[in-house]
Amino acid sequence: MLALQALHKRYGHIVALDDCSLEVPEGRVVGFLGPNGSGKTTAMRCIFGLVYLDSGEVTWRGESVTPAHRLHFGYMPEQRGLYPKMRVHEQLVYFARLHGVDRRKAEAASSLWLERLGLEDRARSNLEDLSHGNQQRVQLAAALVHEPGLIVLDEPFSGLDPVAVQVLAEVIREEARRGAAVVFSSHQLDLVEDICEDLAIIHQGQVVMSGHLESLRQQSPVRIVELATSDVPIESWLPRIEGLDILESSGDAATLRIPAGVRVDVILAAAMEAGHVRYFRYEPPDLTRLFLEAVGQ
Amino acid sequence: MTVLENIRLVALREVQVRIRSKAFLISTGIIMLVMVAGFGGAGLAEEYVGEFETAYDVGVVGQEAGATADALRETADRFGMEFNVVTYDSLGDAESRLADGGIDAVLVDRTELLFHGDTYDDVAVVSTEAVRQLELPARLDELGLSVEDLQPILQPSPLETTTLEPGDDVETASVVVAFGAMVLLFVAIVTYGQWVLNGVVEEKSSRVVEVLLSTIRPYQLLAGKVAGILALALGQLTILLALGLFMSVVSPDREIPAVAAWGVAAAAIWFVLGLIFYGFAYGVAGALISRQEEANHVTLPLMIMLGAGYFLTNIFVLNEPGGAGAMVTSLIPFTAPIAMPVRVAFGEAAPWEFLLAVGIMLVTILGAIVVGGRIYAGAILRIGPRVALREAWRFSR
């Protein structure tokens, strides 16, 4: 398991990480979410020693992370980068060898990954001669070619077409199945919901919510009610009920946020009294709502 | 993975990629061309003329052709040449042989020398002398003299030669080697230093550096890059030296004086030391910028340091290699890589001075690796505007 423990980092007056803690178990995929500038990239860089921490510790399997551990980590930074004027296969071999893989295994693994990503015929091309999408694939292979125990991907889905998104999602799932701990950041919440069971939300340098997605939804202190009544404008009856937080309303439909403990039958009764109820949904918040709740929106 | 293994991998990549690049192949080609054309070309051509154009095929026509042929062979031999002489019964045969290129010249009746196309002065001189020798006894007879009488006159005792002051051959060679070393070291350090800088900026601007630094330490990346480029530079210089050596074998007259040989060895040592130091410095300078266009800003201080080395060497060392100014210039680590080999070429650097300068340089290199490594680490991940030195120093902790 990877653990970030109470990380603190300031750049002058700017607080990048403020008591940031996160856990990524092996064999699991953790989605790492947060608004722009919340500290996702800084937190990920800490894992690789690219940021000098003011305090806190990063551990892997209970040990403080050293360069020796990092040989078994794979990293795809937000700012993609490989050598433009180096051949694709040689490049992958080079990255594998930097991670301590011997030459023969490095060459075999590089060929395997190129084949897996459909790039075997471009092995001898210079990277810069590949299309943008194919360069992204090589970048992914470079992060995975040494069969890492921990995989950290910073915004891996940005700029990918839907086909490439499916390929990457499948690769991420397979790597977790192989036993790797995987953490990736993303803005695309639907993708996160689709790929991972666990997530962590960072806000202003602090992980404000983390855990299993389904339990986070159940544990949320709020519930969402969506309802519609035929022929009767919402405005005419709903505002009369006290203690409701109306998120959205138009015509005869509305979306409400209520505390999880509140009895919902009061609302339902009022709706039935006002008119014919077309639909009535009572649910824990979805990921988008959870995210917005967590970052205080 | 050890530190050295990482440095080795980085250096190998540097060699692997650059050795295939057009820029490298072209620059190596140009160096070789310049070597052949400038240093060896003239000498080589001279030697070829001297060595291979000393054999001629000569035809002889007329009375006592056999005796004439013997005289020609003998005379040519005395002149260090080789005449392959053939006698012909008729002038017509000889002329047609001459016309088709089978022979170079025909001596007719000991009075006329025929050529076809090119005329050869060597052949004319040898033939004239041979004819003179053949006809000498008869002419002397007419004057009532014998060959024996004339021998002392024809073969005067050789003059005794003494020089009042030894020639300045060795000194001239030293100055040539010294000046050559100065220019070469300056150009080489600037060129290969620029390679290091370009490589660092390429890694930074292509952002590959973040992937690299997730596995290896910044100083390992920088050290590997400098080591790789040093290896390539030494490869190019070895080609250069090998070519030079080949030239001197082909033209044995051009012996390398002993002082010059030491000068070459010293230049090689200081080239390695200078490139390590300046290579690191150029690498650190490259880490401060994100675009090649900004290179001039950050290399200016290095150019000033190297320029100072060049000009102080010019002022002090070339004028008075044994003087105090020359000695100081050859001890200061920034200027030593250029100044010291020049002093060695003059034979003016005492062994202890040489060793002291090497010692000072090694300590400076260590310092450069520690200080430069930290600045590099602090700046290399900061993409964007040029990073100030102080900022880079602070940022790395």
XYZ file of C-alpha atoms in Angstrom:
694
model
C 0.000 0.000 0.000
C 1.081 3.509 -0.775
C 0.451 6.059 1.951
C 0.881 9.804 1.925
C 1.037 10.855 5.543
C 0.278 14.431 6.584
C 2.228 16.089 3.768
C 2.914 19.808 4.044
C 4.417 21.965 1.322
C 4.483 25.737 0.914
C 5.825 27.761 -1.990
C 6.358 31.155 -0.412
C 2.878 32.317 0.554
C 1.127 29.632 -1.431
C 0.127 26.518 0.464
C 0.280 23.612 -1.963
C -0.226 20.744 0.478
C -1.804 21.178 3.889
C -1.859 17.982 5.926
C -2.508 15.890 2.846
C -3.034 12.176 3.523
C -3.967 9.452 1.065
C -3.861 5.673 0.837
C -3.711 3.503 -2.269
C -4.030 -0.249 -1.594
C -2.434 -2.786 -3.949
C -4.791 -4.274 -6.492
C -7.065 -1.225 -6.349
C -7.634 1.797 -8.547
C -8.027 5.097 -6.750
C -9.421 8.114 -8.559
C -7.777 11.293 -7.327
C -10.057 14.266 -7.788
C -9.818 17.932 -7.063
C -10.392 21.336 -8.621
C -7.590 23.030 -10.546
C -4.801 24.134 -8.237
C -5.942 21.929 -5.379
C -2.600 20.138 -5.087
C -3.116 16.930 -7.099
C 0.046 17.253 -9.153
C 2.141 18.353 -6.178
C 0.924 15.361 -4.161
C 1.779 13.000 -7.008
C 5.203 14.553 -7.474
C 5.927 13.982 -3.783
C 5.692 10.238 -4.358
C 8.654 10.509 -6.736
C 10.752 12.869 -4.648
C 10.232 15.648 -7.167
C 9.048 17.975 -4.402
C 10.995 18.655 -1.231
C 8.428 18.331 1.535
C 8.253 20.742 4.460
C 6.967 17.864 6.554
C 5.187 14.534 6.238
C 6.189 11.220 4.780
C 5.421 8.990 1.836
C 5.524 5.265 2.590
C 5.276 2.111 0.484
C 4.375 -1.133 2.242
C 5.075 0.608 5.520
C 8.567 1.810 4.634
C 9.589 5.366 3.952
C 9.995 5.640 0.166
C 13.582 5.599 -1.131
C 15.010 5.690 -4.681
C 15.197 1.881 -4.477
C 11.424 1.717 -4.001
C 10.860 4.101 -6.892
C 12.383 1.566 -9.292
C 9.095 -0.282 -8.856
C 6.929 2.795 -9.402
C 5.588 3.975 -12.728
C 4.778 7.607 -13.423
C 2.999 9.457 -16.169
C 3.240 13.173 -15.456
C 0.570 15.662 -16.425
C 3.011 17.361 -18.782
C 3.746 14.508 -21.167
C 7.304 14.153 -22.270
C 9.586 11.722 -24.057
C 12.607 12.206 -26.308
C 11.264 13.477 -29.653
C 14.298 12.320 -31.630
C 14.639 8.834 -30.187
C 13.228 5.633 -31.615
C 10.123 4.361 -29.868
C 11.380 0.895 -28.974
C 14.798 2.123 -27.845
C 13.080 4.720 -25.734
C 10.966 2.145 -23.923
C 14.014 -0.068 -23.385
C 15.844 2.918 -21.930
C 13.080 3.684 -19.440
C 12.786 0.042 -18.452
C 16.530 -0.156 -17.860
C 16.500 3.027 -15.774
C 14.069 1.104 -13.584
C 16.589 -1.671 -13.116
C 15.276 -4.144 -15.699
C 18.051 -6.025 -17.503
C 18.529 -5.512 -21.229
C 16.915 -8.699 -22.489
C 13.796 -8.371 -20.351
C 13.565 -4.677 -21.168
C 13.585 -5.400 -24.891
C 10.988 -8.144 -24.585
C 8.694 -6.023 -22.401
C 9.007 -3.042 -24.764
C 8.014 -5.158 -27.751
C 5.120 -6.619 -25.795
C 3.756 -3.209 -24.839
C 4.061 -1.853 -28.371
C 2.142 -4.867 -29.592
C -0.480 -4.469 -26.900
C -1.030 -0.826 -27.816
C -1.026 -1.523 -31.563
C 2.252 0.238 -32.259
C 4.501 -2.687 -33.207
C 5.034 -1.328 -36.730
C 6.273 2.002 -35.338
C 8.971 0.507 -33.115
C 11.817 1.962 -35.172
C 10.224 5.359 -35.813
C 11.353 8.445 -33.994
C 8.751 9.493 -31.451
C 8.177 12.849 -33.127
C 7.017 11.090 -36.289
C 4.046 9.541 -34.460
C 0.601 11.131 -34.209
C -0.331 12.845 -30.957
C -2.562 9.963 -29.899
C 0.140 7.382 -30.566
C 2.680 9.441 -28.631
C 0.277 9.270 -25.688
C 0.240 5.496 -25.973
C 4.030 5.365 -25.933
C 3.968 7.590 -22.867
C 1.678 5.113 -21.129
C 3.939 2.223 -22.139
C 6.939 4.108 -20.735
C 5.199 4.294 -17.359
C 4.278 0.594 -17.348
C 7.082 -1.176 -19.222
C 8.929 -2.214 -16.042
C 5.829 -3.844 -14.521
C 5.557 -1.420 -11.597
C 3.948 -2.245 -8.267
C 2.625 1.294 -8.005
C 1.296 3.258 -10.959
C 0.691 7.013 -10.750
C -1.025 8.656 -13.696
C -1.597 12.411 -13.702
C -4.588 13.293 -15.907
C -4.074 10.244 -18.149
C -7.355 10.766 -20.013
C -6.919 14.375 -21.019
C -6.718 14.832 -24.740
C -7.661 11.243 -25.616
C -10.316 10.270 -28.146
C -13.082 7.885 -27.013
C -11.305 4.818 -28.458
C -8.072 5.649 -26.670
C -10.039 6.272 -23.478
C -11.436 2.733 -23.653
C -7.967 1.259 -24.280
C -6.487 3.158 -21.346
C -9.391 2.280 -19.036
C -8.911 -1.393 -19.860
C -5.146 -1.183 -19.278
C -5.702 0.475 -15.894
C -8.144 -2.235 -14.804
C -5.781 -4.994 -15.932
C -2.834 -3.495 -14.119
C -4.873 -3.429 -10.910
C -5.947 -7.015 -11.503
C -2.254 -7.915 -11.843
C -1.875 -6.557 -8.302
C -0.572 -3.044 -8.866
C -1.724 -0.106 -6.791
C -3.051 2.461 -9.243
C -3.866 6.099 -8.608
C -4.876 8.530 -11.313
C -6.192 12.044 -11.358
C -8.938 13.227 -13.623
C -11.518 15.888 -14.234
C -13.836 13.494 -16.015
C -15.966 12.267 -13.132
C -18.010 9.871 -15.252
C -14.795 8.057 -16.180
C -13.729 7.893 -12.568
C -17.103 6.428 -11.601
C -16.728 3.931 -14.404
C -13.171 2.769 -13.648
C -12.582 2.959 -9.917
C -14.265 1.802 -6.782
C -12.170 4.045 -4.560
C -11.608 7.742 -4.730
C -10.028 10.630 -2.909
C -10.975 14.268 -3.251
C -8.377 16.928 -2.559
C -9.259 20.541 -1.879
C -6.866 23.339 -0.971
C -4.022 20.921 -0.375
C -5.989 18.589 1.845
C -7.726 15.290 1.133
C -11.223 16.127 2.312
C -12.916 12.887 1.354
C -11.658 9.418 0.533
C -12.784 5.823 0.486
C -15.048 3.430 -1.351
C -17.334 5.336 -3.680
C -20.540 3.500 -2.703
C -19.945 3.885 1.041
C -19.023 7.530 0.581
C -22.371 8.047 -1.067
C -24.195 6.256 1.754
C -22.194 8.100 4.416
C -22.942 11.469 2.891
C -24.893 13.722 5.287
C -27.187 14.794 2.466
C -29.716 13.140 0.220
C -30.986 14.297 -3.111
C -34.663 14.363 -3.966
C -35.875 14.761 -7.510
C -39.576 15.116 -8.123
C -42.196 16.383 -10.563
C -45.933 16.947 -10.239
C -48.249 17.242 -13.216
C -50.144 20.416 -13.996
C -49.067 22.241 -10.864
C -46.189 24.715 -10.848
C -43.539 23.770 -8.262
C -43.386 27.360 -7.054
C -46.973 27.166 -5.824
C -46.431 24.546 -3.120
C -42.799 23.512 -2.554
C -41.427 26.717 -0.973
C -44.085 26.408 1.750
C -42.286 23.402 3.273
C -39.601 24.566 5.702
C -35.962 23.441 5.827
C -35.604 22.545 2.139
C -32.636 23.432 0.014
C -33.920 23.739 -3.534
C -31.014 23.213 -5.916
C -32.950 23.548 -9.126
C -36.560 24.138 -10.079
C -38.369 24.802 -13.317
C -41.974 24.350 -14.300
C -43.360 21.389 -12.406
C -39.962 19.693 -11.563
C -37.351 20.318 -8.869
C -34.170 18.934 -7.339
C -33.761 19.247 -3.565
C -30.998 18.646 -1.089
C -32.059 17.493 2.356
C -30.148 16.238 5.377
C -29.887 12.435 5.404
C -31.902 12.151 8.635
C -34.899 14.147 7.450
C -38.113 12.231 6.898
C -38.854 12.293 3.224
C -42.531 11.293 3.496
C -43.430 14.863 4.474
C -42.301 16.062 1.076
C -43.979 13.199 -0.732
C -47.258 13.860 1.114
C -47.124 17.555 0.217
C -46.487 16.681 -3.437
C -49.409 14.246 -3.549
C -51.638 16.865 -1.969
C -50.596 19.451 -4.550
C -51.274 17.265 -7.560
C -50.494 14.103 -9.455
C -46.894 12.948 -8.783
C -45.159 12.043 -12.026
C -41.896 10.841 -10.367
C -40.198 10.973 -7.026
C -36.542 9.921 -6.450
C -34.728 9.814 -3.129
C -31.016 8.977 -3.458
C -27.618 9.493 -1.941
C -25.631 12.072 -3.973
C -23.826 10.926 -7.140
C -20.106 11.501 -7.624
C -20.541 14.925 -9.184
C -22.684 16.025 -6.235
C -20.272 14.445 -3.758
C -17.389 16.251 -5.403
C -19.159 19.593 -5.302
C -20.150 18.994 -1.666
C -16.562 18.108 -0.780
C -15.051 21.207 -2.329
C -17.698 23.426 -0.755
C -19.747 24.362 -3.798
C 20.802 0.050 -9.230
C 23.957 1.819 -8.344
C 24.679 5.449 -9.016
C 27.325 4.505 -11.568
C 24.937 2.196 -13.394
C 22.455 5.062 -13.770
C 25.140 7.424 -15.010
C 26.323 4.757 -17.446
C 22.804 4.237 -18.847
C 22.301 7.974 -19.345
C 25.716 8.299 -20.998
C 25.036 5.315 -23.280
C 21.749 6.805 -24.433
C 23.512 10.048 -25.187
C 26.094 8.235 -27.326
C 23.502 5.940 -28.947
C 21.248 8.772 -30.088
C 23.877 11.341 -31.002
C 26.173 9.007 -32.915
C 23.328 8.460 -35.385
C 22.413 12.118 -35.663
C 23.260 13.965 -38.840
C 24.847 16.780 -36.851
C 27.381 14.411 -35.309
C 28.247 12.619 -38.540
C 28.618 15.876 -40.420
C 30.795 17.498 -37.778
C 33.023 14.402 -37.652
C 33.291 14.449 -41.423
C 34.211 18.120 -41.436
C 36.902 17.590 -38.808
C 38.425 14.803 -40.895
C 38.288 16.860 -44.057
C 39.928 19.820 -42.373
C 42.636 17.503 -41.022
C 43.382 15.960 -44.392
C 43.214 19.224 -46.277
C 45.024 21.500 -43.889
C 47.536 19.495 -41.910
C 48.317 16.493 -44.019
C 47.213 17.308 -47.526
C 50.168 19.377 -48.606
C 52.734 17.040 -47.098
C 51.022 14.001 -48.488
C 50.924 15.386 -52.004
C 54.588 16.273 -51.762
C 55.494 12.799 -50.614
C 53.523 11.176 -53.367
C 55.340 13.228 -55.980
C 58.679 12.441 -54.357
C 58.130 8.750 -53.822
C 56.134 7.477 -56.679
C 57.076 9.688 -59.594
C 60.747 8.635 -59.485
C 60.403 5.683 -61.836
C 60.355 6.286 -65.586
C 60.291 4.175 -68.706
C 62.814 5.515 -71.183
C 63.516 4.355 -74.712
C 66.942 4.575 -76.397
C 67.632 4.750 -80.130
C 70.980 5.043 -81.959
C 74.500 3.630 -81.981
C 75.768 1.888 -78.872
C 72.273 1.953 -77.490
C 73.196 -0.723 -74.900
C 75.958 1.445 -73.414
C 73.667 4.449 -73.380
C 71.003 2.415 -71.592
C 73.498 1.275 -68.925
C 74.644 4.859 -68.384
C 71.063 6.045 -68.005
C 70.268 3.351 -65.429
C 73.419 4.044 -63.449
C 72.933 7.806 -63.438
C 69.282 7.539 -62.489
C 70.317 5.327 -59.598
C 72.793 7.955 -58.396
C 69.969 10.534 -58.434
C 67.758 8.233 -56.368
C 65.511 7.422 -59.310
C 64.741 4.309 -61.275
C 64.906 4.198 -65.078
C 63.421 1.263 -66.850
C 65.345 1.505 -70.125
C 64.408 -0.229 -73.377
C 66.456 -0.046 -76.586
C 64.715 0.228 -79.977
C 66.120 -0.548 -83.410
C 64.264 2.212 -85.201
C 63.123 5.677 -84.276
C 59.698 4.823 -85.688
C 59.186 1.962 -83.216
C 60.265 4.141 -80.306
C 58.019 7.007 -81.375
C 54.928 4.856 -81.691
C 55.649 3.336 -78.267
C 55.975 6.846 -76.874
C 52.746 7.877 -78.530
C 50.732 5.061 -76.956
C 52.092 5.840 -73.485
C 54.244 2.728 -73.120
C 57.288 4.864 -72.337
C 57.773 8.379 -70.958
C 60.646 9.596 -73.162
C 63.047 8.576 -75.963
C 66.744 9.492 -76.077
C 67.786 9.718 -79.726
C 71.453 9.423 -80.778
C 72.591 10.864 -77.427
C 71.605 14.268 -78.792
C 67.846 14.588 -78.634
C 65.212 13.818 -75.980
C 61.655 13.214 -77.181
C 58.524 13.506 -75.029
C 54.907 13.002 -75.836
C 52.606 15.392 -73.994
C 54.142 15.948 -70.546
C 57.836 16.734 -70.329
C 59.754 15.460 -67.321
C 62.570 17.655 -65.991
C 63.909 14.718 -63.967
C 64.411 12.660 -67.121
C 66.057 15.561 -68.937
C 68.526 16.179 -66.095
C 69.423 12.495 -65.726
C 69.770 12.010 -69.488
C 71.970 15.072 -69.892
C 74.235 13.909 -67.103
C 74.395 10.353 -68.514
C 75.333 11.644 -71.971
C 77.985 13.951 -70.455
C 79.490 10.994 -68.562
C 79.510 8.855 -71.706
C 81.177 11.484 -73.791
C 83.596 12.742 -71.178
C 86.491 10.322 -71.949
C 86.396 11.168 -75.671
C 86.325 14.929 -75.020
C 89.180 14.676 -72.528
C 91.150 12.684 -75.069
C 90.775 15.540 -77.525
C 92.234 17.891 -74.863
C 95.030 15.434 -74.002
C 93.777 14.720 -70.488
C 92.770 11.502 -68.742
C 89.794 10.795 -66.548
C 92.149 10.154 -63.629
C 93.589 13.676 -63.969
C 90.183 15.146 -63.677
C 88.879 13.014 -60.792
C 89.837 15.452 -57.955
C 88.112 18.282 -59.824
C 85.001 16.277 -60.600
C 84.665 14.981 -57.076
C 85.646 17.752 -54.679
C 85.961 16.855 -50.999
C 82.665 17.567 -49.219
C 82.413 20.772 -47.215
C 82.401 20.577 -43.482
C 79.167 22.048 -42.151
C 78.851 23.696 -38.727
C 76.041 25.829 -37.350
C 76.949 28.782 -35.141
C 73.556 28.544 -33.349
C 71.169 25.572 -33.198
C 68.134 25.946 -35.460
C 64.739 26.829 -33.991
C 62.931 23.825 -35.432
C 61.857 22.514 -32.031
C 60.779 25.926 -30.826
C 58.744 26.536 -33.951
C 57.014 23.202 -33.496
C 56.225 24.085 -29.875
C 54.642 27.371 -30.834
C 52.596 25.671 -33.522
C 51.422 22.965 -31.132
C 50.787 25.511 -28.360
C 48.804 27.841 -30.553
C 46.917 24.952 -32.099
C 46.113 23.559 -28.650
C 44.861 26.934 -27.452
C 42.487 27.413 -30.368
C 41.388 23.777 -30.391
C 40.668 23.633 -26.650
C 38.709 26.856 -26.745
C 36.621 25.787 -29.727
C 36.157 22.235 -28.438
C 35.014 23.259 -24.955
C 32.566 25.809 -26.338
C 31.231 23.345 -28.917
C 30.806 20.343 -26.662
C 29.602 22.545 -23.798
C 26.898 23.788 -26.109
C 25.951 20.172 -26.831
C 25.414 19.569 -23.119
C 23.304 22.703 -22.858
C 21.191 21.758 -25.880
C 20.642 18.288 -24.464
C 19.518 19.645 -21.096
C 17.171 22.181 -22.691
C 15.758 19.452 -24.957
C 14.951 17.303 -21.929
C 13.417 20.245 -20.142
C 11.370 21.622 -23.009
C 10.121 18.166 -24.046
C 9.232 17.581 -20.354
C 10.828 14.143 -20.461
C 12.917 15.252 -17.520
C 10.046 14.762 -15.086
C 9.766 11.109 -16.094
C 13.533 10.677 -15.794
C 13.756 12.330 -12.402
C 11.041 10.073 -11.039
C 13.691 7.324 -11.153
C 17.140 8.895 -11.062
C 18.608 11.820 -9.163
C 19.213 15.109 -11.001
C 22.996 14.996 -10.549
C 23.075 11.480 -12.053
C 21.235 12.703 -15.127
C 23.579 15.653 -15.536
C 26.710 13.586 -14.880
C 25.590 10.939 -17.369
C 24.963 13.544 -20.026
C 28.377 15.150 -19.513
C 30.026 11.699 -19.530
C 28.281 10.688 -22.747
C 29.229 13.856 -24.567
C 32.774 13.604 -23.211
C 32.974 10.084 -24.657
C 31.752 11.313 -28.043
C 34.163 14.248 -27.956
C 37.053 11.932 -27.143
C 35.929 9.673 -29.962
C 36.059 12.554 -32.407
C 39.422 13.694 -31.075
C 40.798 10.150 -31.288
C 39.850 10.074 -34.946
C 41.624 13.391 -35.283
C 44.777 12.158 -33.546
C 44.756 8.851 -35.402
C 44.497 10.723 -38.654
C 47.359 12.972 -37.577
C 49.450 9.960 -36.666
C 48.653 8.324 -39.987
C 49.792 11.496 -41.749
C 53.065 11.500 -39.894
C 53.626 7.834 -40.807
C 52.920 8.518 -44.457
C 55.278 11.491 -44.366
C 58.158 10.300 -42.156
C 60.050 13.558 -42.567
C 57.491 15.299 -40.385
C 58.511 13.923 -37.055
C 56.652 15.130 -34.004
C 59.160 16.684 -31.628
C 59.169 15.284 -28.099
C 57.965 18.560 -26.594
C 55.048 18.574 -28.969
C 54.125 15.012 -27.960
C 53.964 16.112 -24.333
C 51.904 19.078 -25.443
C 49.380 16.757 -27.079
C 49.180 14.584 -23.951
C 48.711 17.628 -21.704
C 46.114 19.043 -24.063
C 44.203 15.736 -23.890
C 44.270 15.696 -20.068
C 43.138 19.298 -19.851
C 40.531 18.800 -22.474
C 38.941 16.100 -20.313
C 39.166 18.209 -17.148
C 37.983 21.356 -18.921
C 35.045 19.627 -20.554
C 33.937 18.028 -17.284
C 33.974 21.398 -15.536
C 32.502 23.450 -18.347
C 30.162 20.611 -19.352
C 28.609 20.745 -15.892
C 28.486 24.527 -16.033
C 26.771 24.485 -19.428
C 24.344 21.827 -18.189
C 23.411 23.940 -15.166
C 22.996 26.971 -17.439
C 20.677 24.912 -19.642
C 18.542 23.940 -16.656
C 17.741 27.621 -16.058
C 15.968 28.103 -19.388
C 13.090 26.419 -21.184
C 13.796 27.488 -24.767
C 16.943 27.265 -26.914
C 16.496 30.908 -27.890
C 17.388 31.985 -24.383
C 20.698 30.140 -24.423
C 22.769 33.262 -25.071
C 21.658 34.869 -21.821
C 22.808 32.011 -19.656
C 25.972 31.073 -21.526
C 27.330 34.615 -21.508
C 29.105 34.269 -18.137
C 30.665 31.003 -19.302
C 31.779 32.550 -22.567
C 33.367 35.361 -20.564
C 35.240 32.850 -18.408
C 36.422 30.856 -21.408
C 37.183 34.016 -23.353
C 39.272 35.222 -20.442
C 41.153 31.927 -20.571
C 41.782 32.418 -24.263
C 42.889 36.037 -24.064
C 44.966 35.726 -20.896
C 46.723 32.772 -22.518
C 47.327 34.918 -25.560
C 48.653 37.820 -23.515
C 50.712 36.031 -20.875
C 51.470 32.500 -21.943
C 52.276 32.953 -25.621
C 54.521 35.947 -24.859
C 56.273 34.681 -21.767
C 55.313 31.099 -20.922
C 57.667 31.045 -17.937
C 56.429 34.329 -16.445
C 54.343 34.932 -13.331
C 51.256 35.947 -15.311
C 51.398 32.733 -17.287
C 51.781 30.688 -14.132
C 48.762 32.274 -12.418
C 46.657 31.909 -15.576
C 47.530 28.232 -15.737
C 46.545 27.628 -12.106
C 43.136 29.373 -12.039
C 40.647 26.585 -12.798
C 38.550 28.668 -15.232
C 41.534 29.488 -17.428
C 43.806 26.512 -16.740
C 42.263 24.165 -19.336
C 43.504 26.518 -22.037
C 46.595 28.039 -20.427
C 48.258 24.952 -18.942
C 48.560 22.830 -22.091
C 50.040 25.813 -23.891
C 52.686 26.205 -21.195
C 53.436 22.488 -21.385
C 53.841 22.779 -25.140
C 56.484 25.416 -24.524
C 58.142 23.113 -22.015
C 57.766 25.830 -19.371
C 55.471 24.138 -16.848
C 57.218 22.424 -13.954
C 55.736 19.031 -13.025
C 54.622 20.355 -9.622
C 52.820 23.254 -11.279
C 51.053 20.835 -13.589
C 50.001 18.579 -10.727
C 48.948 21.534 -8.577
C 46.765 22.868 -11.382
C 45.200 19.414 -11.861
C 44.548 19.204 -8.113
C 42.910 22.641 -7.998
C 40.826 21.709 -11.038
C 39.631 18.444 -9.486
C 38.548 20.233 -6.298
C 36.749 22.837 -8.412
C 34.986 20.107 -10.389
C 33.787 18.508 -7.159
C 32.485 21.881 -6.028
C 30.810 22.432 -9.394
C 29.076 19.065 -9.123
C 27.752 19.823 -5.630
C 26.745 23.462 -6.216
C 25.776 22.993 -9.868
C 23.884 19.802 -9.077
C 21.741 21.634 -6.563
C 21.015 24.568 -8.866
C 20.233 22.111 -11.664
C 17.846 20.188 -9.404
C 16.126 23.397 -8.350
C 15.666 24.714 -11.861
C 15.134 21.711 -14.108
C 11.442 21.194 -13.271
C 10.533 24.865 -13.475
C 9.209 25.271 -16.971
C 8.592 28.825 -18.106
C 10.598 32.011 -17.806
C 14.305 31.919 -17.067
C 15.019 30.830 -13.487
C 17.255 33.078 -11.400
C 20.249 31.340 -9.829
C 19.290 32.280 -6.297
C 15.736 31.089 -6.841
C 16.967 27.748 -8.185
C 19.264 27.363 -5.186
C 16.418 27.995 -2.736
C 13.849 25.975 -4.654
C 15.800 22.755 -4.462
C 15.226 22.485 -0.704
